[in-house]
Amino acid sequence: MRTITSITEMQQWSSIQKKNGCRIGLVPTMGYLHEGHLSLVRQARQDCDLVVVSVFVNPIQFGVGEDFEEYPRDLSRDCQLLDQERADVVFAPLAKDMYPAGYNSFVEVYGEITEKMCGASRPGHFRGVTTVVSKLFHICQPDLAYFGQKDAQQLLVVKKMVEELNFPLKIIGVPIVREADGLALSSRNVYLNEQQRQEALVLSRSLQAAQQLIKDGERDVEKVRVHIKDIIETSPQAQIDYIEINRASDLASLERIEGKVLIALAVKFGTTRLIDNLLVEV
Ligand code: AMP
């Protein structure tokens, strides 16, 4: 496995592979890898001739007062894990090369899809995501790019950008990987103390309960929302950022549950903000 930090070198490598007819799969990450990331890498390994994993903590997707500085980093451990997964290249560019002094080009998806949920709580976040993802696509030139359903809104936003800006690649969504007790894997889980880790189970538990309520016939979005809220509030430390139930395809608001819906949560435990979601089809 090769580690590339130079943008030019990465772009040249990809161009040569493409000329040779290889199918490149890209897995964009911010590193500190866990089984969730590795499931994306395994999917890419199955589908593609060559697998590139980018490891880059993207400063422009963090807001003021967010955890950019504290975000966990361990590139040598990441490289070991990726080597075991038979990735071909780890692309780990430097922030000063991705955003040199005077940098002023951004890519933004407008509308409801970026305005609600994490878009409302983290202004500018998705602009940072779509900008870095566009740059990674131009640099790594993937045929397929892999994103986790864990970040359901990000997956929708990236898909929309790729479609509307005619990027010549396909976005593949990969299911959420969870701990045995239901907690969705996240690099941020390392911030949780023991008590918070235990209380964070209200996320997956409330999603499961909502699914059961819908299975039992409830169709009123507000009633399902309140049910989720009641369960989350059994955790003394939980501070709810949002509980949203929207149409899964475009995050349009709903009053009744019909078709495919996305139930999405963002909740803070202490200073750690966790997200989780579930797709339900009726
Ligand atoms: P991150 O490093 O948090 O930016 O995540 C990189 C990619 O891994 C994103 O596409 C995430 O959606 C995905 N990912 C993170 N956690 C999980 C998980 N628990 N299950 C599946 N995919 C995940």
PDB file of C-alpha atoms and ligand atoms in Angstrom:
ATOM      1  CA  MET A   1       0.000   0.000   0.000  1.00  0.00           C
ATOM      2  CA  ARG A   2       1.194   3.447  -0.918  1.00  0.00           C
ATOM      3  CA  THR A   3       0.770   6.611   1.129  1.00  0.00           C
ATOM      4  CA  ILE A   4       0.524   9.758  -0.962  1.00  0.00           C
ATOM      5  CA  THR A   5       0.447  13.247   0.505  1.00  0.00           C
ATOM      6  CA  SER A   6       1.128  15.289  -2.631  1.00  0.00           C
ATOM      7  CA  ILE A   7      -1.977  16.386  -4.560  1.00  0.00           C
ATOM      8  CA  THR A   8      -0.105  16.374  -7.875  1.00  0.00           C
ATOM      9  CA  GLU A   9       1.276  12.888  -7.275  1.00  0.00           C
ATOM     10  CA  MET A  10      -2.185  11.578  -6.384  1.00  0.00           C
ATOM     11  CA  GLN A  11      -3.731  13.116  -9.487  1.00  0.00           C
ATOM     12  CA  GLN A  12      -0.972  11.711 -11.715  1.00  0.00           C
ATOM     13  CA  TRP A  13      -1.319   8.242 -10.178  1.00  0.00           C
ATOM     14  CA  SER A  14      -5.082   8.262 -10.815  1.00  0.00           C
ATOM     15  CA  SER A  15      -4.683   9.504 -14.393  1.00  0.00           C
ATOM     16  CA  ILE A  16      -2.269   6.676 -15.203  1.00  0.00           C
ATOM     17  CA  GLN A  17      -4.550   4.027 -13.660  1.00  0.00           C
ATOM     18  CA  LYS A  18      -7.542   5.384 -15.573  1.00  0.00           C
ATOM     19  CA  LYS A  19      -5.595   5.271 -18.834  1.00  0.00           C
ATOM     20  CA  ASN A  20      -4.834   1.616 -18.069  1.00  0.00           C
ATOM     21  CA  GLY A  21      -8.577   0.995 -17.778  1.00  0.00           C
ATOM     22  CA  CYS A  22      -8.675   0.470 -14.005  1.00  0.00           C
ATOM     23  CA  ARG A  23     -11.803   1.174 -12.001  1.00  0.00           C
ATOM     24  CA  ILE A  24     -10.943   3.353  -9.007  1.00  0.00           C
ATOM     25  CA  GLY A  25     -12.990   3.304  -5.798  1.00  0.00           C
ATOM     26  CA  LEU A  26     -12.611   6.221  -3.375  1.00  0.00           C
ATOM     27  CA  VAL A  27     -13.502   6.146   0.316  1.00  0.00           C
ATOM     28  CA  PRO A  28     -13.309   9.667   1.785  1.00  0.00           C
ATOM     29  CA  THR A  29     -12.706   9.711   5.556  1.00  0.00           C
ATOM     30  CA  MET A  30     -11.428  11.963   8.306  1.00  0.00           C
ATOM     31  CA  GLY A  31      -9.376   9.088   9.704  1.00  0.00           C
ATOM     32  CA  TYR A  32      -9.272   7.504  13.156  1.00  0.00           C
ATOM     33  CA  LEU A  33     -10.765   4.543  11.390  1.00  0.00           C
ATOM     34  CA  HIS A  34     -13.210   2.030  12.831  1.00  0.00           C
ATOM     35  CA  GLU A  35     -15.270  -0.878  11.492  1.00  0.00           C
ATOM     36  CA  GLY A  36     -17.777   1.560   9.945  1.00  0.00           C
ATOM     37  CA  HIS A  37     -15.069   3.045   7.723  1.00  0.00           C
ATOM     38  CA  LEU A  38     -13.649  -0.397   7.016  1.00  0.00           C
ATOM     39  CA  SER A  39     -17.012  -1.674   5.776  1.00  0.00           C
ATOM     40  CA  LEU A  40     -16.858   1.052   3.107  1.00  0.00           C
ATOM     41  CA  VAL A  41     -13.319  -0.020   2.204  1.00  0.00           C
ATOM     42  CA  ARG A  42     -14.390  -3.684   1.949  1.00  0.00           C
ATOM     43  CA  GLN A  43     -17.270  -2.763  -0.332  1.00  0.00           C
ATOM     44  CA  ALA A  44     -14.886  -0.744  -2.528  1.00  0.00           C
ATOM     45  CA  ARG A  45     -12.416  -3.649  -2.556  1.00  0.00           C
ATOM     46  CA  GLN A  46     -15.158  -5.940  -3.873  1.00  0.00           C
ATOM     47  CA  ASP A  47     -16.342  -3.549  -6.583  1.00  0.00           C
ATOM     48  CA  CYS A  48     -13.167  -1.912  -7.893  1.00  0.00           C
ATOM     49  CA  ASP A  49      -9.716  -2.698  -9.295  1.00  0.00           C
ATOM     50  CA  LEU A  50      -8.044  -0.075  -7.117  1.00  0.00           C
ATOM     51  CA  VAL A  51      -9.069   1.378  -3.770  1.00  0.00           C
ATOM     52  CA  VAL A  52      -8.036   4.844  -2.609  1.00  0.00           C
ATOM     53  CA  VAL A  53      -8.876   5.922   0.949  1.00  0.00           C
ATOM     54  CA  SER A  54      -8.478   9.579   1.761  1.00  0.00           C
ATOM     55  CA  VAL A  55      -7.686  10.572   5.330  1.00  0.00           C
ATOM     56  CA  PHE A  56      -8.146  14.297   5.817  1.00  0.00           C
ATOM     57  CA  VAL A  57      -9.661  16.201   8.730  1.00  0.00           C
ATOM     58  CA  ASN A  58     -11.273  18.892   6.641  1.00  0.00           C
ATOM     59  CA  PRO A  59     -11.013  22.208   8.505  1.00  0.00           C
ATOM     60  CA  ILE A  60     -13.674  24.002   6.462  1.00  0.00           C
ATOM     61  CA  GLN A  61     -16.479  21.652   7.486  1.00  0.00           C
ATOM     62  CA  PHE A  62     -16.008  22.474  11.176  1.00  0.00           C
ATOM     63  CA  GLY A  63     -17.709  25.544  12.617  1.00  0.00           C
ATOM     64  CA  VAL A  64     -16.274  27.993  15.144  1.00  0.00           C
ATOM     65  CA  GLY A  65     -16.195  26.312  18.559  1.00  0.00           C
ATOM     66  CA  GLU A  66     -16.505  22.805  17.088  1.00  0.00           C
ATOM     67  CA  ASP A  67     -13.982  20.009  17.640  1.00  0.00           C
ATOM     68  CA  PHE A  68     -11.542  20.486  14.723  1.00  0.00           C
ATOM     69  CA  GLU A  69      -8.508  20.784  17.025  1.00  0.00           C
ATOM     70  CA  GLU A  70      -9.522  17.897  19.308  1.00  0.00           C
ATOM     71  CA  TYR A  71     -10.706  15.596  16.509  1.00  0.00           C
ATOM     72  CA  PRO A  72      -8.876  12.262  17.053  1.00  0.00           C
ATOM     73  CA  ARG A  73      -6.037  11.550  14.635  1.00  0.00           C
ATOM     74  CA  ASP A  74      -3.736   8.532  14.230  1.00  0.00           C
ATOM     75  CA  LEU A  75      -2.479   8.179  10.668  1.00  0.00           C
ATOM     76  CA  SER A  76      -0.039   5.330  11.327  1.00  0.00           C
ATOM     77  CA  ARG A  77      -2.791   3.209  12.918  1.00  0.00           C
ATOM     78  CA  ASP A  78      -5.120   4.089  10.023  1.00  0.00           C
ATOM     79  CA  CYS A  79      -2.460   2.976   7.523  1.00  0.00           C
ATOM     80  CA  GLN A  80      -2.007  -0.342   9.328  1.00  0.00           C
ATOM     81  CA  LEU A  81      -5.742  -1.040   9.215  1.00  0.00           C
ATOM     82  CA  LEU A  82      -5.985  -0.043   5.549  1.00  0.00           C
ATOM     83  CA  ASP A  83      -3.016  -2.208   4.660  1.00  0.00           C
ATOM     84  CA  GLN A  84      -4.846  -5.182   6.223  1.00  0.00           C
ATOM     85  CA  GLU A  85      -7.900  -4.336   4.108  1.00  0.00           C
ATOM     86  CA  ARG A  86      -5.694  -4.328   0.983  1.00  0.00           C
ATOM     87  CA  ALA A  87      -6.316  -0.693   0.102  1.00  0.00           C
ATOM     88  CA  ASP A  88      -3.984   0.444  -2.683  1.00  0.00           C
ATOM     89  CA  VAL A  89      -3.444   4.063  -1.713  1.00  0.00           C
ATOM     90  CA  VAL A  90      -3.943   6.200   1.379  1.00  0.00           C
ATOM     91  CA  PHE A  91      -4.248   9.807   0.275  1.00  0.00           C
ATOM     92  CA  ALA A  92      -3.455  12.074   3.222  1.00  0.00           C
ATOM     93  CA  PRO A  93      -3.011  15.630   1.943  1.00  0.00           C
ATOM     94  CA  LEU A  94      -1.960  18.556   4.114  1.00  0.00           C
ATOM     95  CA  ALA A  95      -4.489  21.288   4.910  1.00  0.00           C
ATOM     96  CA  LYS A  96      -2.059  23.932   3.649  1.00  0.00           C
ATOM     97  CA  ASP A  97      -1.963  22.204   0.257  1.00  0.00           C
ATOM     98  CA  MET A  98      -5.733  21.663   0.037  1.00  0.00           C
ATOM     99  CA  TYR A  99      -6.444  25.257   1.109  1.00  0.00           C
ATOM    100  CA  PRO A 100      -3.380  27.415   0.405  1.00  0.00           C
ATOM    101  CA  ALA A 101      -3.348  31.061   1.512  1.00  0.00           C
ATOM    102  CA  GLY A 102      -5.901  33.024  -0.490  1.00  0.00           C
ATOM    103  CA  TYR A 103      -8.007  29.957  -1.250  1.00  0.00           C
ATOM    104  CA  ASN A 104     -11.465  31.116  -2.369  1.00  0.00           C
ATOM    105  CA  SER A 105     -13.366  28.435  -4.317  1.00  0.00           C
ATOM    106  CA  PHE A 106     -16.349  26.630  -2.789  1.00  0.00           C
ATOM    107  CA  VAL A 107     -19.055  24.238  -3.935  1.00  0.00           C
ATOM    108  CA  GLU A 108     -22.498  24.551  -2.381  1.00  0.00           C
ATOM    109  CA  VAL A 109     -25.775  22.666  -2.689  1.00  0.00           C
ATOM    110  CA  TYR A 110     -28.695  24.960  -1.848  1.00  0.00           C
ATOM    111  CA  GLY A 111     -32.203  24.304  -0.580  1.00  0.00           C
ATOM    112  CA  GLU A 112     -33.993  22.314   2.071  1.00  0.00           C
ATOM    113  CA  ILE A 113     -31.616  19.384   1.757  1.00  0.00           C
ATOM    114  CA  THR A 114     -28.756  21.418   3.269  1.00  0.00           C
ATOM    115  CA  GLU A 115     -30.816  23.870   5.338  1.00  0.00           C
ATOM    116  CA  LYS A 116     -32.395  21.524   7.862  1.00  0.00           C
ATOM    117  CA  MET A 117     -31.038  18.977  10.341  1.00  0.00           C
ATOM    118  CA  CYS A 118     -27.224  19.215  10.502  1.00  0.00           C
ATOM    119  CA  GLY A 119     -27.345  22.129   8.043  1.00  0.00           C
ATOM    120  CA  ALA A 120     -29.331  24.159  10.567  1.00  0.00           C
ATOM    121  CA  SER A 121     -27.179  23.208  13.577  1.00  0.00           C
ATOM    122  CA  ARG A 122     -23.856  23.489  11.758  1.00  0.00           C
ATOM    123  CA  PRO A 123     -23.999  26.485   9.378  1.00  0.00           C
ATOM    124  CA  GLY A 124     -21.478  26.104   6.537  1.00  0.00           C
ATOM    125  CA  HIS A 125     -20.864  22.423   7.316  1.00  0.00           C
ATOM    126  CA  PHE A 126     -22.217  21.022   4.061  1.00  0.00           C
ATOM    127  CA  ARG A 127     -20.497  23.717   2.005  1.00  0.00           C
ATOM    128  CA  GLY A 128     -17.262  22.461   3.563  1.00  0.00           C
ATOM    129  CA  VAL A 129     -18.196  18.861   2.796  1.00  0.00           C
ATOM    130  CA  THR A 130     -19.215  19.429  -0.832  1.00  0.00           C
ATOM    131  CA  THR A 131     -16.112  21.548  -1.430  1.00  0.00           C
ATOM    132  CA  VAL A 132     -13.674  18.958  -0.086  1.00  0.00           C
ATOM    133  CA  VAL A 133     -15.504  16.071  -1.756  1.00  0.00           C
ATOM    134  CA  SER A 134     -15.382  17.914  -5.114  1.00  0.00           C
ATOM    135  CA  LYS A 135     -11.657  18.453  -4.695  1.00  0.00           C
ATOM    136  CA  LEU A 136     -11.127  14.785  -3.773  1.00  0.00           C
ATOM    137  CA  PHE A 137     -13.120  13.697  -6.837  1.00  0.00           C
ATOM    138  CA  HIS A 138     -10.994  15.876  -9.134  1.00  0.00           C
ATOM    139  CA  ILE A 139      -7.774  14.682  -7.531  1.00  0.00           C
ATOM    140  CA  CYS A 140      -8.526  10.945  -7.169  1.00  0.00           C
ATOM    141  CA  GLN A 141     -10.828  10.585 -10.221  1.00  0.00           C
ATOM    142  CA  PRO A 142     -12.881   7.692  -8.836  1.00  0.00           C
ATOM    143  CA  ASP A 143     -15.429   5.698 -10.826  1.00  0.00           C
ATOM    144  CA  LEU A 144     -17.204   4.864  -7.583  1.00  0.00           C
ATOM    145  CA  ALA A 145     -17.161   6.738  -4.263  1.00  0.00           C
ATOM    146  CA  TYR A 146     -18.384   5.240  -0.987  1.00  0.00           C
ATOM    147  CA  PHE A 147     -20.280   7.069   1.758  1.00  0.00           C
ATOM    148  CA  GLY A 148     -21.908   5.752   4.936  1.00  0.00           C
ATOM    149  CA  GLN A 149     -25.628   5.864   5.626  1.00  0.00           C
ATOM    150  CA  LYS A 150     -24.506   6.937   9.127  1.00  0.00           C
ATOM    151  CA  ASP A 151     -24.245  10.462   7.691  1.00  0.00           C
ATOM    152  CA  ALA A 152     -27.540  10.159   5.827  1.00  0.00           C
ATOM    153  CA  GLN A 153     -27.873  13.858   5.024  1.00  0.00           C
ATOM    154  CA  GLN A 154     -24.281  14.033   3.756  1.00  0.00           C
ATOM    155  CA  LEU A 155     -24.968  11.047   1.492  1.00  0.00           C
ATOM    156  CA  LEU A 156     -28.035  12.771   0.005  1.00  0.00           C
ATOM    157  CA  VAL A 157     -26.229  16.083  -0.441  1.00  0.00           C
ATOM    158  CA  VAL A 158     -23.223  14.462  -2.144  1.00  0.00           C
ATOM    159  CA  LYS A 159     -25.502  12.427  -4.427  1.00  0.00           C
ATOM    160  CA  LYS A 160     -27.367  15.568  -5.435  1.00  0.00           C
ATOM    161  CA  MET A 161     -24.142  17.463  -6.099  1.00  0.00           C
ATOM    162  CA  VAL A 162     -22.762  14.631  -8.242  1.00  0.00           C
ATOM    163  CA  GLU A 163     -25.967  14.463 -10.246  1.00  0.00           C
ATOM    164  CA  GLU A 164     -26.421  18.204 -10.704  1.00  0.00           C
ATOM    165  CA  LEU A 165     -22.774  19.011 -11.433  1.00  0.00           C
ATOM    166  CA  ASN A 166     -22.382  15.976 -13.727  1.00  0.00           C
ATOM    167  CA  PHE A 167     -19.447  14.390 -11.933  1.00  0.00           C
ATOM    168  CA  PRO A 168     -18.586  11.246 -13.974  1.00  0.00           C
ATOM    169  CA  LEU A 169     -18.881   8.819 -11.072  1.00  0.00           C
ATOM    170  CA  LYS A 170     -21.370   6.872  -9.008  1.00  0.00           C
ATOM    171  CA  ILE A 171     -22.034   7.312  -5.285  1.00  0.00           C
ATOM    172  CA  ILE A 172     -22.537   4.117  -3.286  1.00  0.00           C
ATOM    173  CA  GLY A 173     -24.272   4.273   0.105  1.00  0.00           C
ATOM    174  CA  VAL A 174     -23.200   1.718   2.717  1.00  0.00           C
ATOM    175  CA  PRO A 175     -25.329   0.677   5.752  1.00  0.00           C
ATOM    176  CA  ILE A 176     -24.576   1.843   9.304  1.00  0.00           C
ATOM    177  CA  VAL A 177     -22.219  -0.374  11.317  1.00  0.00           C
ATOM    178  CA  ARG A 178     -23.139  -0.593  15.010  1.00  0.00           C
ATOM    179  CA  GLU A 179     -21.609  -1.921  18.217  1.00  0.00           C
ATOM    180  CA  ALA A 180     -23.243  -5.118  19.530  1.00  0.00           C
ATOM    181  CA  ASP A 181     -25.401  -2.997  21.873  1.00  0.00           C
ATOM    182  CA  GLY A 182     -26.660  -0.761  19.057  1.00  0.00           C
ATOM    183  CA  LEU A 183     -24.453   2.349  19.297  1.00  0.00           C
ATOM    184  CA  ALA A 184     -23.503   3.506  15.798  1.00  0.00           C
ATOM    185  CA  LEU A 185     -19.730   3.511  15.379  1.00  0.00           C
ATOM    186  CA  SER A 186     -18.218   6.978  15.214  1.00  0.00           C
ATOM    187  CA  SER A 187     -14.729   8.392  15.634  1.00  0.00           C
ATOM    188  CA  ARG A 188     -16.313  10.767  18.165  1.00  0.00           C
ATOM    189  CA  ASN A 189     -17.388   7.895  20.473  1.00  0.00           C
ATOM    190  CA  VAL A 190     -13.904   8.083  22.058  1.00  0.00           C
ATOM    191  CA  TYR A 191     -14.920  11.412  23.628  1.00  0.00           C
ATOM    192  CA  LEU A 192     -17.667   9.713  25.709  1.00  0.00           C
ATOM    193  CA  ASN A 193     -17.071   8.775  29.341  1.00  0.00           C
ATOM    194  CA  GLU A 194     -18.497   5.499  30.624  1.00  0.00           C
ATOM    195  CA  GLN A 195     -21.756   7.035  31.804  1.00  0.00           C
ATOM    196  CA  GLN A 196     -22.285   8.947  28.536  1.00  0.00           C
ATOM    197  CA  ARG A 197     -21.426   5.840  26.504  1.00  0.00           C
ATOM    198  CA  GLN A 198     -24.174   3.967  28.349  1.00  0.00           C
ATOM    199  CA  GLU A 199     -26.696   6.790  28.013  1.00  0.00           C
ATOM    200  CA  ALA A 200     -25.952   7.173  24.294  1.00  0.00           C
ATOM    201  CA  LEU A 201     -27.816   3.899  23.749  1.00  0.00           C
ATOM    202  CA  VAL A 202     -31.044   5.947  23.867  1.00  0.00           C
ATOM    203  CA  LEU A 203     -30.306   6.915  20.251  1.00  0.00           C
ATOM    204  CA  SER A 204     -30.542   3.445  18.720  1.00  0.00           C
ATOM    205  CA  ARG A 205     -33.183   2.394  21.257  1.00  0.00           C
ATOM    206  CA  SER A 206     -35.471   5.307  20.394  1.00  0.00           C
ATOM    207  CA  LEU A 207     -35.040   4.637  16.668  1.00  0.00           C
ATOM    208  CA  GLN A 208     -35.973   0.991  17.156  1.00  0.00           C
ATOM    209  CA  ALA A 209     -38.974   1.996  19.244  1.00  0.00           C
ATOM    210  CA  ALA A 210     -40.084   4.452  16.549  1.00  0.00           C
ATOM    211  CA  GLN A 211     -39.814   1.723  13.958  1.00  0.00           C
ATOM    212  CA  GLN A 212     -41.962  -0.562  16.100  1.00  0.00           C
ATOM    213  CA  LEU A 213     -44.564   2.172  16.617  1.00  0.00           C
ATOM    214  CA  ILE A 214     -44.782   2.679  12.856  1.00  0.00           C
ATOM    215  CA  LYS A 215     -45.008  -1.095  12.325  1.00  0.00           C
ATOM    216  CA  ASP A 216     -47.907  -1.105  14.776  1.00  0.00           C
ATOM    217  CA  GLY A 217     -49.702   1.385  12.563  1.00  0.00           C
ATOM    218  CA  GLU A 218     -48.831   4.880  13.826  1.00  0.00           C
ATOM    219  CA  ARG A 219     -48.629   7.326  10.903  1.00  0.00           C
ATOM    220  CA  ASP A 220     -48.599  10.685  12.673  1.00  0.00           C
ATOM    221  CA  VAL A 221     -45.087  12.158  12.407  1.00  0.00           C
ATOM    222  CA  GLU A 222     -45.506  14.332  15.503  1.00  0.00           C
ATOM    223  CA  LYS A 223     -46.604  11.366  17.641  1.00  0.00           C
ATOM    224  CA  VAL A 224     -43.588   9.328  16.536  1.00  0.00           C
ATOM    225  CA  ARG A 225     -41.343  12.312  17.234  1.00  0.00           C
ATOM    226  CA  VAL A 226     -42.717  12.705  20.762  1.00  0.00           C
ATOM    227  CA  HIS A 227     -42.220   8.988  21.398  1.00  0.00           C
ATOM    228  CA  ILE A 228     -38.549   9.306  20.390  1.00  0.00           C
ATOM    229  CA  LYS A 229     -38.153  12.443  22.515  1.00  0.00           C
ATOM    230  CA  ASP A 230     -39.597  10.721  25.592  1.00  0.00           C
ATOM    231  CA  ILE A 231     -37.108   7.864  25.261  1.00  0.00           C
ATOM    232  CA  ILE A 232     -34.123  10.161  24.703  1.00  0.00           C
ATOM    233  CA  GLU A 233     -35.126  12.236  27.706  1.00  0.00           C
ATOM    234  CA  THR A 234     -34.777   9.202  29.978  1.00  0.00           C
ATOM    235  CA  SER A 235     -31.043   9.953  29.665  1.00  0.00           C
ATOM    236  CA  PRO A 236     -30.153  12.713  32.159  1.00  0.00           C
ATOM    237  CA  GLN A 237     -27.203  13.947  30.075  1.00  0.00           C
ATOM    238  CA  ALA A 238     -28.862  13.971  26.648  1.00  0.00           C
ATOM    239  CA  GLN A 239     -29.409  17.397  25.113  1.00  0.00           C
ATOM    240  CA  ILE A 240     -31.473  17.043  21.951  1.00  0.00           C
ATOM    241  CA  ASP A 241     -30.263  19.020  18.950  1.00  0.00           C
ATOM    242  CA  TYR A 242     -32.923  17.660  16.575  1.00  0.00           C
ATOM    243  CA  ILE A 243     -35.320  14.790  16.012  1.00  0.00           C
ATOM    244  CA  GLU A 244     -36.513  14.866  12.412  1.00  0.00           C
ATOM    245  CA  ILE A 245     -38.699  12.645  10.296  1.00  0.00           C
ATOM    246  CA  ASN A 246     -38.545  13.546   6.627  1.00  0.00           C
ATOM    247  CA  ARG A 247     -39.033  12.047   3.203  1.00  0.00           C
ATOM    248  CA  ALA A 248     -35.956   9.906   2.612  1.00  0.00           C
ATOM    249  CA  SER A 249     -35.321  10.934  -0.986  1.00  0.00           C
ATOM    250  CA  ASP A 250     -35.023  14.709  -0.463  1.00  0.00           C
ATOM    251  CA  LEU A 251     -35.696  15.485   3.217  1.00  0.00           C
ATOM    252  CA  ALA A 252     -39.005  17.158   2.403  1.00  0.00           C
ATOM    253  CA  SER A 253     -41.110  17.695   5.542  1.00  0.00           C
ATOM    254  CA  LEU A 254     -43.963  15.288   6.270  1.00  0.00           C
ATOM    255  CA  GLU A 255     -47.008  15.233   8.507  1.00  0.00           C
ATOM    256  CA  ARG A 256     -47.886  11.616   7.791  1.00  0.00           C
ATOM    257  CA  ILE A 257     -45.534   8.694   7.501  1.00  0.00           C
ATOM    258  CA  GLU A 258     -45.749   7.263   4.022  1.00  0.00           C
ATOM    259  CA  GLY A 259     -43.300   5.787   1.554  1.00  0.00           C
ATOM    260  CA  LYS A 260     -39.654   5.808   2.555  1.00  0.00           C
ATOM    261  CA  VAL A 261     -38.871   8.068   5.525  1.00  0.00           C
ATOM    262  CA  LEU A 262     -35.655   8.994   7.262  1.00  0.00           C
ATOM    263  CA  ILE A 263     -35.787   9.284  11.035  1.00  0.00           C
ATOM    264  CA  ALA A 264     -32.704  11.254  12.039  1.00  0.00           C
ATOM    265  CA  LEU A 265     -31.369  12.347  15.424  1.00  0.00           C
ATOM    266  CA  ALA A 266     -28.612  14.591  16.703  1.00  0.00           C
ATOM    267  CA  VAL A 267     -28.070  14.581  20.454  1.00  0.00           C
ATOM    268  CA  LYS A 268     -25.300  15.944  22.650  1.00  0.00           C
ATOM    269  CA  PHE A 269     -23.897  14.046  25.602  1.00  0.00           C
ATOM    270  CA  GLY A 270     -21.730  16.550  27.443  1.00  0.00           C
ATOM    271  CA  THR A 271     -19.776  18.247  24.669  1.00  0.00           C
ATOM    272  CA  THR A 272     -20.018  15.267  22.295  1.00  0.00           C
ATOM    273  CA  ARG A 273     -22.609  15.559  19.549  1.00  0.00           C
ATOM    274  CA  LEU A 274     -23.733  12.203  18.150  1.00  0.00           C
ATOM    275  CA  ILE A 275     -25.955  11.507  15.158  1.00  0.00           C
ATOM    276  CA  ASP A 276     -27.906   8.411  14.227  1.00  0.00           C
ATOM    277  CA  ASN A 277     -30.723   7.547  11.846  1.00  0.00           C
ATOM    278  CA  LEU A 278     -32.996   4.854  10.516  1.00  0.00           C
ATOM    279  CA  LEU A 279     -34.738   4.411   7.173  1.00  0.00           C
ATOM    280  CA  VAL A 280     -38.293   3.122   7.452  1.00  0.00           C
ATOM    281  CA  GLU A 281     -40.514   2.129   4.559  1.00  0.00           C
ATOM    282  CA  VAL A 282     -44.264   1.734   4.873  1.00  0.00           C
TER     283      VAL A 282
HETATM  284  P1  AMP B   1     -15.868  10.331   8.788  1.00  0.00           P
HETATM  285  O1  AMP B   1     -14.470   9.874   8.947  1.00  0.00           O
HETATM  286  O2  AMP B   1     -16.635  10.404  10.074  1.00  0.00           O
HETATM  287  O3  AMP B   1     -15.983  11.565   7.942  1.00  0.00           O
HETATM  288  O4  AMP B   1     -16.600   9.187   7.976  1.00  0.00           O
HETATM  289  C1  AMP B   1     -16.116   8.772   6.725  1.00  0.00           C
HETATM  290  C2  AMP B   1     -17.163   7.917   6.053  1.00  0.00           C
HETATM  291  O5  AMP B   1     -17.431   6.776   6.864  1.00  0.00           O
HETATM  292  C3  AMP B   1     -18.499   8.663   5.887  1.00  0.00           C
HETATM  293  O6  AMP B   1     -19.041   8.345   4.612  1.00  0.00           O
HETATM  294  C4  AMP B   1     -19.335   8.108   6.996  1.00  0.00           C
HETATM  295  O7  AMP B   1     -20.718   8.137   6.723  1.00  0.00           O
HETATM  296  C5  AMP B   1     -18.823   6.684   7.079  1.00  0.00           C
HETATM  297  N1  AMP B   1     -19.115   6.129   8.400  1.00  0.00           N
HETATM  298  C6  AMP B   1     -18.786   6.649   9.610  1.00  0.00           C
HETATM  299  N2  AMP B   1     -19.277   5.890  10.602  1.00  0.00           N
HETATM  300  C7  AMP B   1     -19.950   4.873  10.029  1.00  0.00           C
HETATM  301  C8  AMP B   1     -20.698   3.761  10.510  1.00  0.00           C
HETATM  302  N3  AMP B   1     -20.867   3.547  11.814  1.00  0.00           N
HETATM  303  N4  AMP B   1     -21.239   2.924   9.619  1.00  0.00           N
HETATM  304  C9  AMP B   1     -21.095   3.142   8.284  1.00  0.00           C
HETATM  305  N5  AMP B   1     -20.405   4.153   7.758  1.00  0.00           N
HETATM  306  C10 AMP B   1     -19.842   5.024   8.607  1.00  0.00           C
END
